[in-house]
Amino acid sequence: MDKILICTGTSGIAAYAVEVACLFEELIKKHKLDEQYRVVRVGDRGLFRDVLVDVVTEDSRLVYEFVKPENVEQIVIEHLVGGRPVEKLLAGKDYEDFFSGQMRIVLSNCGEIDPEDIGEYIARGGYEALKTAVSMESLDIIETVTSAGLRGRGGGGFPTGLKWKFCFEAQGDEKYVVCNADEGDPGAFMDRSVLEGDPHSVIEGMAIAGRAIGAASGVIYCRAEYPLAVKRLQCAIDDAGARGFLGDNIMGTGFSFDIEIMQGAGAFVCGEETALIASIEGKRGLPRPRPPFPAVKGLWDKPTNINNVETFANVRHIIAKGADWYSSIGTDGSKGTKVFALAGKVKNTGLVEVPMGTTIKDLVFGLGGGMARKMVKFKAVQLGGPSGGCLPESLADMSIDYESITGTGAIMGSGGMIIMDQQTCMVDVARYFLEFTVEESCGQCTPCRVGLRRMLDVLIEITDGRGKPKHMTFLKEMGETVKSMSLCGLGQTAPNPALTTMRYFQDEYDLHVNKKECPAHVCPELLKFKVIEDKCAKCGMCQKTCPVDAIEWKKGEVARIDLEKCTECRSCIRACPFMAIE
Amino acid sequence: MPAVNTSEVKKSDIVGMIEHHREKKGVLIPLLQEVQDRYGYVPKEAVEIIAAELDVYPVDIYGILTFYAQFHLKPRGRHIIKVCMGTACYIMGGKEILDHLKGTLGIEIDQTTEDGNFTLEVVSCLGCCGMGPVVMVDEKFYGRCDLQKMDEVLQEYGK
Ligand SMILES: Cc1cc2nc3c(=O)[nH]c(=O)nc-3n(C[C@H](O)[C@H](O)[C@H](O)COP(=O)(O)O)c2cc1C
Ligand code: FES
């Protein structure tokens, strides 16, 4: 039977994918094509061109992009009934390039299978790895994962096999496997896509980990903001249980393993492993000093192995295809692939999976398709979210692997990658991240609670035009202090956004402090809302976007802003591709 | 979840929810989430009943409620507007959207309009960063927002 795949993950649904899917079903019935076509609701494929609709027959596959409910009838009548594809809605070569340039292992099922149908997962080799693992000795599984070179995808990059070994060796009658699906980095969404698009791969990875360390229970700690992921996970857990891949005596081997889901309640620090454990135990999510590490004393004081969603999703491929295959991908120190979430001022926003060692340039200008607005130049890429840093264009040729990234003062983090252009102010970005971490600091330790607050105060002074040269020294010293003295990873990394922007964009800070200028035209207190005549191309874009009609413009004339009417909303500054409004 | 905001708290309802969780370890957070799903916020009466039934101090429950951003201690509006202030959305203009909504609705973050129609909240990342700036009203996502689109969205919900 031929299939119509419709991407119905969170991003698809936001673009009316459910309506599109229902319409297809209705019209297929109406035109008596229901014997020939089956509508399959798949997860997000990773490219934000929703709604994506694929018509898959035995020997062909055509992809429609940006499909809206009102396009469905045309596709059904012209293509499905008439046999003539609707050319103008078909995805072009750039769509193909976006996918052909990737190496999709973790994402291989995302956007291809119905995540709520375990049969489709099994048909693509699902649960084969678990079958293999249950007949292996614990140490053999651990050895395979170790020699594959898999490192934790949650941010730290700790070798996964080694972590499993610690937990395996820890004394305890009961042990736990925990999946960290808290995805706290505001700008990363790969874990969500995997959970929504291929939940069984995470479950299978957890069960294999359970087998390896000798645990009988697993917990998935999922972010509260991801209701669809929770729903699909629960469905997958139930189905896996019904098929005997979870539960008692799995495949008659005596190995038992069950998984529960716990929903987070909105606290970034709960992504930190000891805080996450406290939260599962029903307490405030406060981190505690390590050691003891969770591998020795974790959930309910029992040995606990915590891994990230993407880490678990890699496991089944390693068991199925072997450590040698996996370790042949990537660089010396960083094996396998990594999923990155491209967002911000880049043309193709979405998820890309590439071998470790790919350069920033390849991602931004290759798969990312370059800048969203050709006139406004690439400036920096932010890696690693609130714990990470901003890397300038001059580092664009750098290979992305754990060692290289750490050397720059940023971190790999979970793979969130925000592309910034000339209209992004680096001082403002540093301030933004500190606002975030100040808000999210749990407040237990003084360096993080007070130190970050002071750094934020100073950054506000600078962006508001009251910066002094001594502020720079203060930020550096305080940043180093907070980094070295904080209790948990939050404080130990929270100064990174400020420190890296100072390191790579010193001139921008200088302009703010000494000249009271914001070259990106972002910081409101430093803006004049005046059109720079030399730069104005007289295009009128600003006038069209002004919500309060405060801009006068006639064809062929320089625009003028009426400051009486202006509400300083900055719409015009954003709209102007020539940066002609200061 | 659309807020229900029933001010009437029935003891039997809360006890029912407690029974549903009682056997498990670490019940408090899921239990409070259930209460909030039911009422749109966590009413004081519910906290007292839970404290008595589970033999914990109310202050311990408030400790949890105030730690996690998801919990609300006051009734909220009929429609919850969540403006994403995640990194991607911020870079793409989320702050301007937020300022505009504050101005148009005449309220600050976490406040409710006088007619009880809208509550304005911020979230960090809704997981569709590629469509930034993103705004969510109740269960529905709006991507690639600008100020004009926001005005239309508000009208959709009776502004
Ligand atoms: C403040 C903070 C937030 C974190 N947030 C996350 C997160 O959202 N997701 C995640 O997988 N790991 C997060 N981590 C890392 C975890 O503590 C832990 O190292 C990780 O889950 C281990 O899994 P891995 O070895 O598979 O990477 C965070 C760490 C810190 C310090
Ligand atoms: S940053 Fe807004 S959805 Fe992720």
GROMACS .gro file of C-alpha atoms in nm, chain B residues 4-158:
model
  155
  586VAL     CA    1  -1.048   2.576   3.468
  587ASN     CA    2  -1.016   2.800   3.770
  588THR     CA    3  -1.290   2.642   3.972
  589SER     CA    4  -1.264   2.820   4.300
  590GLU     CA    5  -1.465   2.554   4.478
  591VAL     CA    6  -1.232   2.290   4.613
  592LYS     CA    7  -1.402   1.966   4.706
  593LYS     CA    8  -1.223   1.767   4.968
  594SER     CA    9  -1.340   1.440   4.817
  595ASP     CA   10  -1.180   1.531   4.483
  596ILE     CA   11  -0.844   1.602   4.640
  597VAL     CA   12  -0.857   1.287   4.851
  598GLY     CA   13  -0.941   1.094   4.535
  599MET     CA   14  -0.628   1.229   4.370
  600ILE     CA   15  -0.420   1.144   4.675
  601GLU     CA   16  -0.548   0.786   4.676
  602HIS     CA   17  -0.448   0.754   4.314
  603HIS     CA   18  -0.087   0.837   4.405
  604ARG     CA   19  -0.058   0.712   4.761
  605GLU     CA   20   0.123   0.386   4.707
  606LYS     CA   21   0.408   0.542   4.512
  607LYS     CA   22   0.723   0.707   4.636
  608GLY     CA   23   0.784   1.075   4.569
  609VAL     CA   24   0.421   1.156   4.499
  610LEU     CA   25   0.409   1.525   4.577
  611ILE     CA   26   0.503   1.674   4.241
  612PRO     CA   27   0.277   1.454   4.025
  613LEU     CA   28  -0.003   1.506   4.277
  614LEU     CA   29   0.030   1.883   4.270
  615GLN     CA   30   0.043   1.871   3.890
  616GLU     CA   31  -0.287   1.686   3.893
  617VAL     CA   32  -0.440   1.943   4.126
  618GLN     CA   33  -0.325   2.222   3.898
  619ASP     CA   34  -0.460   2.045   3.589
  620ARG     CA   35  -0.796   2.031   3.761
  621TYR     CA   36  -0.815   2.385   3.897
  622GLY     CA   37  -0.580   2.584   3.677
  623TYR     CA   38  -0.376   2.669   3.986
  624VAL     CA   39  -0.303   2.514   4.324
  625PRO     CA   40  -0.560   2.646   4.572
  626LYS     CA   41  -0.467   2.700   4.935
  627GLU     CA   42  -0.745   2.464   5.048
  628ALA     CA   43  -0.593   2.185   4.841
  629VAL     CA   44  -0.253   2.237   5.001
  630GLU     CA   45  -0.407   2.209   5.346
  631ILE     CA   46  -0.592   1.890   5.262
  632ILE     CA   47  -0.283   1.731   5.110
  633ALA     CA   48  -0.069   1.832   5.407
  634ALA     CA   49  -0.313   1.673   5.649
  635GLU     CA   50  -0.365   1.356   5.447
  636LEU     CA   51   0.002   1.292   5.376
  637ASP     CA   52   0.118   1.411   5.716
  638VAL     CA   53   0.360   1.675   5.588
  639TYR     CA   54   0.386   2.042   5.677
  640PRO     CA   55   0.215   2.289   5.443
  641VAL     CA   56   0.545   2.477   5.430
  642ASP     CA   57   0.711   2.178   5.266
  643ILE     CA   58   0.445   2.180   5.000
  644TYR     CA   59   0.485   2.554   4.947
  645GLY     CA   60   0.858   2.496   4.925
  646ILE     CA   61   0.797   2.281   4.620
  647LEU     CA   62   0.527   2.504   4.473
  648THR     CA   63   0.746   2.811   4.481
  649PHE     CA   64   1.059   2.633   4.356
  650TYR     CA   65   0.909   2.512   4.030
  651ALA     CA   66   0.802   2.770   3.774
  652GLN     CA   67   0.516   2.557   3.651
  653PHE     CA   68   0.303   2.592   3.964
  654HIS     CA   69   0.064   2.880   4.019
  655LEU     CA   70  -0.080   2.988   4.348
  656LYS     CA   71  -0.336   3.229   4.210
  657PRO     CA   72  -0.622   3.174   3.968
  658ARG     CA   73  -0.528   3.255   3.612
  659GLY     CA   74  -0.713   3.399   3.314
  660ARG     CA   75  -0.930   3.214   3.066
  661HIS     CA   76  -0.654   3.223   2.808
  662ILE     CA   77  -0.290   3.180   2.891
  663ILE     CA   78  -0.050   3.356   2.660
  664LYS     CA   79   0.301   3.217   2.681
  665VAL     CA   80   0.569   3.417   2.506
  666CYS     CA   81   0.882   3.218   2.435
  667MET     CA   82   1.196   3.385   2.561
  668GLY     CA   83   1.427   3.101   2.469
  669THR     CA   84   1.750   3.202   2.299
  670ALA     CA   85   1.631   3.153   1.944
  671CYS     CA   86   1.307   3.339   1.997
  672TYR     CA   87   1.483   3.617   2.186
  673ILE     CA   88   1.727   3.670   1.899
  674MET     CA   89   1.440   3.671   1.653
  675GLY     CA   90   1.249   3.941   1.840
  676GLY     CA   91   1.064   3.771   2.126
  677LYS     CA   92   1.125   4.064   2.358
  678GLU     CA   93   0.956   4.308   2.123
  679ILE     CA   94   0.657   4.075   2.110
  680LEU     CA   95   0.648   4.058   2.488
  681ASP     CA   96   0.672   4.436   2.527
  682HIS     CA   97   0.397   4.481   2.273
  683LEU     CA   98   0.166   4.238   2.454
  684LYS     CA   99   0.238   4.403   2.787
  685GLY     CA  100   0.146   4.738   2.637
  686THR     CA  101  -0.165   4.619   2.454
  687LEU     CA  102  -0.301   4.419   2.745
  688GLY     CA  103  -0.188   4.665   3.009
  689ILE     CA  104  -0.039   4.394   3.229
  690GLU     CA  105   0.302   4.270   3.334
  691ILE     CA  106   0.438   3.916   3.325
  692ASP     CA  107   0.235   3.672   3.537
  693GLN     CA  108  -0.055   3.912   3.567
  694THR     CA  109  -0.411   3.869   3.449
  695THR     CA  110  -0.621   4.127   3.266
  696GLU     CA  111  -0.900   4.282   3.469
  697ASP     CA  112  -1.170   4.103   3.273
  698GLY     CA  113  -0.997   3.774   3.351
  699ASN     CA  114  -0.952   3.695   2.983
  700PHE     CA  115  -0.575   3.680   2.949
  701THR     CA  116  -0.280   3.587   3.165
  702LEU     CA  117   0.062   3.678   3.027
  703GLU     CA  118   0.351   3.442   3.095
  704VAL     CA  119   0.698   3.380   2.960
  705VAL     CA  120   0.858   3.042   2.899
  706SER     CA  121   1.207   2.953   2.797
  707CYS     CA  122   1.182   2.747   2.482
  708LEU     CA  123   0.880   2.561   2.361
  709GLY     CA  124   1.090   2.331   2.147
  710CYS     CA  125   1.011   2.478   1.806
  711CYS     CA  126   1.296   2.725   1.794
  712GLY     CA  127   1.312   2.710   1.417
  713MET     CA  128   0.986   2.904   1.396
  714GLY     CA  129   1.083   3.182   1.630
  715PRO     CA  130   0.955   3.402   1.770
  716VAL     CA  131   0.696   3.163   1.908
  717VAL     CA  132   0.390   3.243   2.116
  718MET     CA  133   0.156   2.984   2.261
  719VAL     CA  134  -0.202   3.063   2.352
  720ASP     CA  135  -0.357   2.786   2.561
  721GLU     CA  136  -0.264   2.477   2.358
  722LYS     CA  137  -0.203   2.645   2.026
  723PHE     CA  138   0.132   2.752   1.881
  724TYR     CA  139   0.191   3.060   1.672
  725GLY     CA  140   0.522   3.074   1.490
  726ARG     CA  141   0.712   3.353   1.310
  727CYS     CA  142   0.521   3.614   1.506
  728ASP     CA  143   0.537   3.986   1.454
  729LEU     CA  144   0.348   4.267   1.620
  730GLN     CA  145   0.071   4.278   1.362
  731LYS     CA  146   0.018   3.904   1.381
  732MET     CA  147  -0.004   3.934   1.760
  733ASP     CA  148  -0.288   4.183   1.734
  734GLU     CA  149  -0.476   3.941   1.511
  735VAL     CA  150  -0.414   3.656   1.753
  736LEU     CA  151  -0.547   3.859   2.045
  737GLN     CA  152  -0.860   3.933   1.848
  738GLU     CA  153  -0.910   3.563   1.788
  739TYR     CA  154  -0.938   3.523   2.164
  740GLY     CA  155  -1.175   3.809   2.221
   0.00000   0.00000   0.00000
